[in-house]
Amino acid sequence: MKVAGKIIDSFTRCEHYHSELDIIAIKFPCCNTYYPCFDCHRETAGHDAVQWTKNEFDAKAVLCGNCKQELTVNEYLQSNNQCPFCKASFNPGCANHYELYFDI
């Protein structure tokens, strides 16, 4: 799965967010492209970001950087910060930015 942006490793960490737990990428519906974070999209996409709407939450839109499985928005939001496939931990601080990605 290709991830765009300012990536620094194979786990989808980027120059903006690169802690041990920063291992997801989010597909932006405006360009159907995965980015590690909103800042990577803003700096490299060349267009404004669009949020996932509530009626699109069954779309595969989150990539686990550990096992490379795609999660739906609902699976991700209900994951309790853990990949349902490989059990890798996700950064709980990402919840502070959900409004940038999801219409919640």
PDB file of C-alpha atoms in Angstrom:
ATOM      1  CA  MET A   1       0.000   0.000   0.000  1.00  0.00           C
ATOM      2  CA  LYS A   2       1.506   3.331  -1.040  1.00  0.00           C
ATOM      3  CA  VAL A   3       1.578   6.099   1.563  1.00  0.00           C
ATOM      4  CA  ALA A   4       2.354   9.663   0.474  1.00  0.00           C
ATOM      5  CA  GLY A   5       3.818  12.487   2.547  1.00  0.00           C
ATOM      6  CA  LYS A   6       6.975  13.025   4.538  1.00  0.00           C
ATOM      7  CA  ILE A   7       7.478   9.422   5.632  1.00  0.00           C
ATOM      8  CA  ILE A   8      10.517   8.406   7.655  1.00  0.00           C
ATOM      9  CA  ASP A   9      10.028   4.620   8.006  1.00  0.00           C
ATOM     10  CA  SER A  10       8.099   1.573   6.813  1.00  0.00           C
ATOM     11  CA  PHE A  11       5.602   1.824   9.703  1.00  0.00           C
ATOM     12  CA  THR A  12       4.102   5.047   8.202  1.00  0.00           C
ATOM     13  CA  ARG A  13       5.753   7.334  10.743  1.00  0.00           C
ATOM     14  CA  CYS A  14       6.414  10.784   9.363  1.00  0.00           C
ATOM     15  CA  GLU A  15       8.519  13.798  10.210  1.00  0.00           C
ATOM     16  CA  HIS A  16       5.563  15.270  12.139  1.00  0.00           C
ATOM     17  CA  TYR A  17       4.536  12.210  14.200  1.00  0.00           C
ATOM     18  CA  HIS A  18       7.137   9.545  14.815  1.00  0.00           C
ATOM     19  CA  SER A  19       6.691   8.020  18.260  1.00  0.00           C
ATOM     20  CA  GLU A  20       6.655   4.249  18.690  1.00  0.00           C
ATOM     21  CA  LEU A  21       2.826   4.362  18.577  1.00  0.00           C
ATOM     22  CA  ASP A  22       2.458   6.547  15.470  1.00  0.00           C
ATOM     23  CA  ILE A  23       1.859   3.657  13.084  1.00  0.00           C
ATOM     24  CA  ILE A  24      -1.298   4.489  11.159  1.00  0.00           C
ATOM     25  CA  ALA A  25      -1.938   6.273   7.910  1.00  0.00           C
ATOM     26  CA  ILE A  26      -5.301   7.717   6.936  1.00  0.00           C
ATOM     27  CA  LYS A  27      -6.736   7.728   3.432  1.00  0.00           C
ATOM     28  CA  PHE A  28      -8.089  11.133   2.486  1.00  0.00           C
ATOM     29  CA  PRO A  29     -11.328  10.892   0.489  1.00  0.00           C
ATOM     30  CA  CYS A  30     -10.452  13.990  -1.547  1.00  0.00           C
ATOM     31  CA  CYS A  31      -7.607  12.169  -3.303  1.00  0.00           C
ATOM     32  CA  ASN A  32      -8.068   8.515  -2.306  1.00  0.00           C
ATOM     33  CA  THR A  33      -4.484   8.559  -0.982  1.00  0.00           C
ATOM     34  CA  TYR A  34      -3.024   7.478   2.339  1.00  0.00           C
ATOM     35  CA  TYR A  35      -1.015  10.010   4.359  1.00  0.00           C
ATOM     36  CA  PRO A  36       0.540   9.562   7.822  1.00  0.00           C
ATOM     37  CA  CYS A  37      -1.034  12.789   9.071  1.00  0.00           C
ATOM     38  CA  PHE A  38      -2.985  15.915   8.209  1.00  0.00           C
ATOM     39  CA  ASP A  39       0.206  17.985   8.053  1.00  0.00           C
ATOM     40  CA  CYS A  40       1.736  15.658   5.449  1.00  0.00           C
ATOM     41  CA  HIS A  41      -1.426  16.027   3.359  1.00  0.00           C
ATOM     42  CA  ARG A  42      -1.446  19.810   3.769  1.00  0.00           C
ATOM     43  CA  GLU A  43       2.211  20.131   2.802  1.00  0.00           C
ATOM     44  CA  THR A  44       2.323  17.735  -0.147  1.00  0.00           C
ATOM     45  CA  ALA A  45      -1.136  17.047  -1.644  1.00  0.00           C
ATOM     46  CA  GLY A  46      -1.679  20.372  -3.394  1.00  0.00           C
ATOM     47  CA  HIS A  47      -5.348  20.654  -2.397  1.00  0.00           C
ATOM     48  CA  ASP A  48      -7.544  21.065   0.685  1.00  0.00           C
ATOM     49  CA  ALA A  49      -8.322  18.018   2.795  1.00  0.00           C
ATOM     50  CA  VAL A  50     -11.821  16.558   2.996  1.00  0.00           C
ATOM     51  CA  GLN A  51     -13.171  14.657   6.020  1.00  0.00           C
ATOM     52  CA  TRP A  52     -14.818  11.251   5.930  1.00  0.00           C
ATOM     53  CA  THR A  53     -18.558  11.778   6.448  1.00  0.00           C
ATOM     54  CA  LYS A  54     -20.546   9.617   8.878  1.00  0.00           C
ATOM     55  CA  ASN A  55     -22.229   7.725   6.051  1.00  0.00           C
ATOM     56  CA  GLU A  56     -18.742   6.727   4.766  1.00  0.00           C
ATOM     57  CA  PHE A  57     -17.481   5.219   8.035  1.00  0.00           C
ATOM     58  CA  ASP A  58     -17.714   1.688   6.574  1.00  0.00           C
ATOM     59  CA  ALA A  59     -15.047   2.596   4.006  1.00  0.00           C
ATOM     60  CA  LYS A  60     -11.526   1.216   4.405  1.00  0.00           C
ATOM     61  CA  ALA A  61      -9.661   4.371   5.322  1.00  0.00           C
ATOM     62  CA  VAL A  62      -7.042   3.580   7.987  1.00  0.00           C
ATOM     63  CA  LEU A  63      -3.866   1.595   7.366  1.00  0.00           C
ATOM     64  CA  CYS A  64      -2.024  -0.174  10.172  1.00  0.00           C
ATOM     65  CA  GLY A  65       1.652   0.553   9.600  1.00  0.00           C
ATOM     66  CA  ASN A  66       2.605  -2.617  11.437  1.00  0.00           C
ATOM     67  CA  CYS A  67       0.657  -5.324   9.558  1.00  0.00           C
ATOM     68  CA  LYS A  68      -0.493  -3.213   6.558  1.00  0.00           C
ATOM     69  CA  GLN A  69      -4.155  -4.207   7.012  1.00  0.00           C
ATOM     70  CA  GLU A  70      -6.808  -1.655   6.095  1.00  0.00           C
ATOM     71  CA  LEU A  71      -9.444  -0.802   8.682  1.00  0.00           C
ATOM     72  CA  THR A  72     -12.748   0.896   8.125  1.00  0.00           C
ATOM     73  CA  VAL A  73     -13.252   4.199   9.897  1.00  0.00           C
ATOM     74  CA  ASN A  74     -15.661   2.431  12.279  1.00  0.00           C
ATOM     75  CA  GLU A  75     -13.151  -0.344  13.018  1.00  0.00           C
ATOM     76  CA  TYR A  76     -10.491   2.241  13.774  1.00  0.00           C
ATOM     77  CA  LEU A  77     -12.721   4.413  15.962  1.00  0.00           C
ATOM     78  CA  GLN A  78     -13.844   1.331  17.909  1.00  0.00           C
ATOM     79  CA  SER A  79     -10.383  -0.262  18.140  1.00  0.00           C
ATOM     80  CA  ASN A  80      -9.489   1.013  21.605  1.00  0.00           C
ATOM     81  CA  ASN A  81      -6.149   2.138  20.093  1.00  0.00           C
ATOM     82  CA  GLN A  82      -5.132  -1.348  19.013  1.00  0.00           C
ATOM     83  CA  CYS A  83      -5.071  -2.960  15.589  1.00  0.00           C
ATOM     84  CA  PRO A  84      -7.817  -5.618  15.482  1.00  0.00           C
ATOM     85  CA  PHE A  85      -5.619  -7.726  13.170  1.00  0.00           C
ATOM     86  CA  CYS A  86      -2.104  -7.699  14.667  1.00  0.00           C
ATOM     87  CA  LYS A  87      -2.831  -6.150  18.096  1.00  0.00           C
ATOM     88  CA  ALA A  88      -0.207  -3.409  17.625  1.00  0.00           C
ATOM     89  CA  SER A  89      -0.892  -0.355  19.770  1.00  0.00           C
ATOM     90  CA  PHE A  90      -1.953   2.938  18.171  1.00  0.00           C
ATOM     91  CA  ASN A  91      -1.295   6.386  19.609  1.00  0.00           C
ATOM     92  CA  PRO A  92      -4.287   7.357  21.802  1.00  0.00           C
ATOM     93  CA  GLY A  93      -3.346  11.008  21.250  1.00  0.00           C
ATOM     94  CA  CYS A  94      -4.633  10.724  17.682  1.00  0.00           C
ATOM     95  CA  ALA A  95      -8.123  11.138  19.141  1.00  0.00           C
ATOM     96  CA  ASN A  96      -7.249  14.807  19.682  1.00  0.00           C
ATOM     97  CA  HIS A  97      -7.207  15.220  15.888  1.00  0.00           C
ATOM     98  CA  TYR A  98     -10.179  13.103  14.776  1.00  0.00           C
ATOM     99  CA  GLU A  99     -12.092  16.196  13.643  1.00  0.00           C
ATOM    100  CA  LEU A 100      -9.433  16.785  10.984  1.00  0.00           C
ATOM    101  CA  TYR A 101     -10.158  13.398   9.412  1.00  0.00           C
ATOM    102  CA  PHE A 102     -13.653  12.331  10.415  1.00  0.00           C
ATOM    103  CA  ASP A 103     -16.996  14.119  10.656  1.00  0.00           C
ATOM    104  CA  ILE A 104     -17.746  13.126  14.257  1.00  0.00           C
TER     105      ILE A 104
END
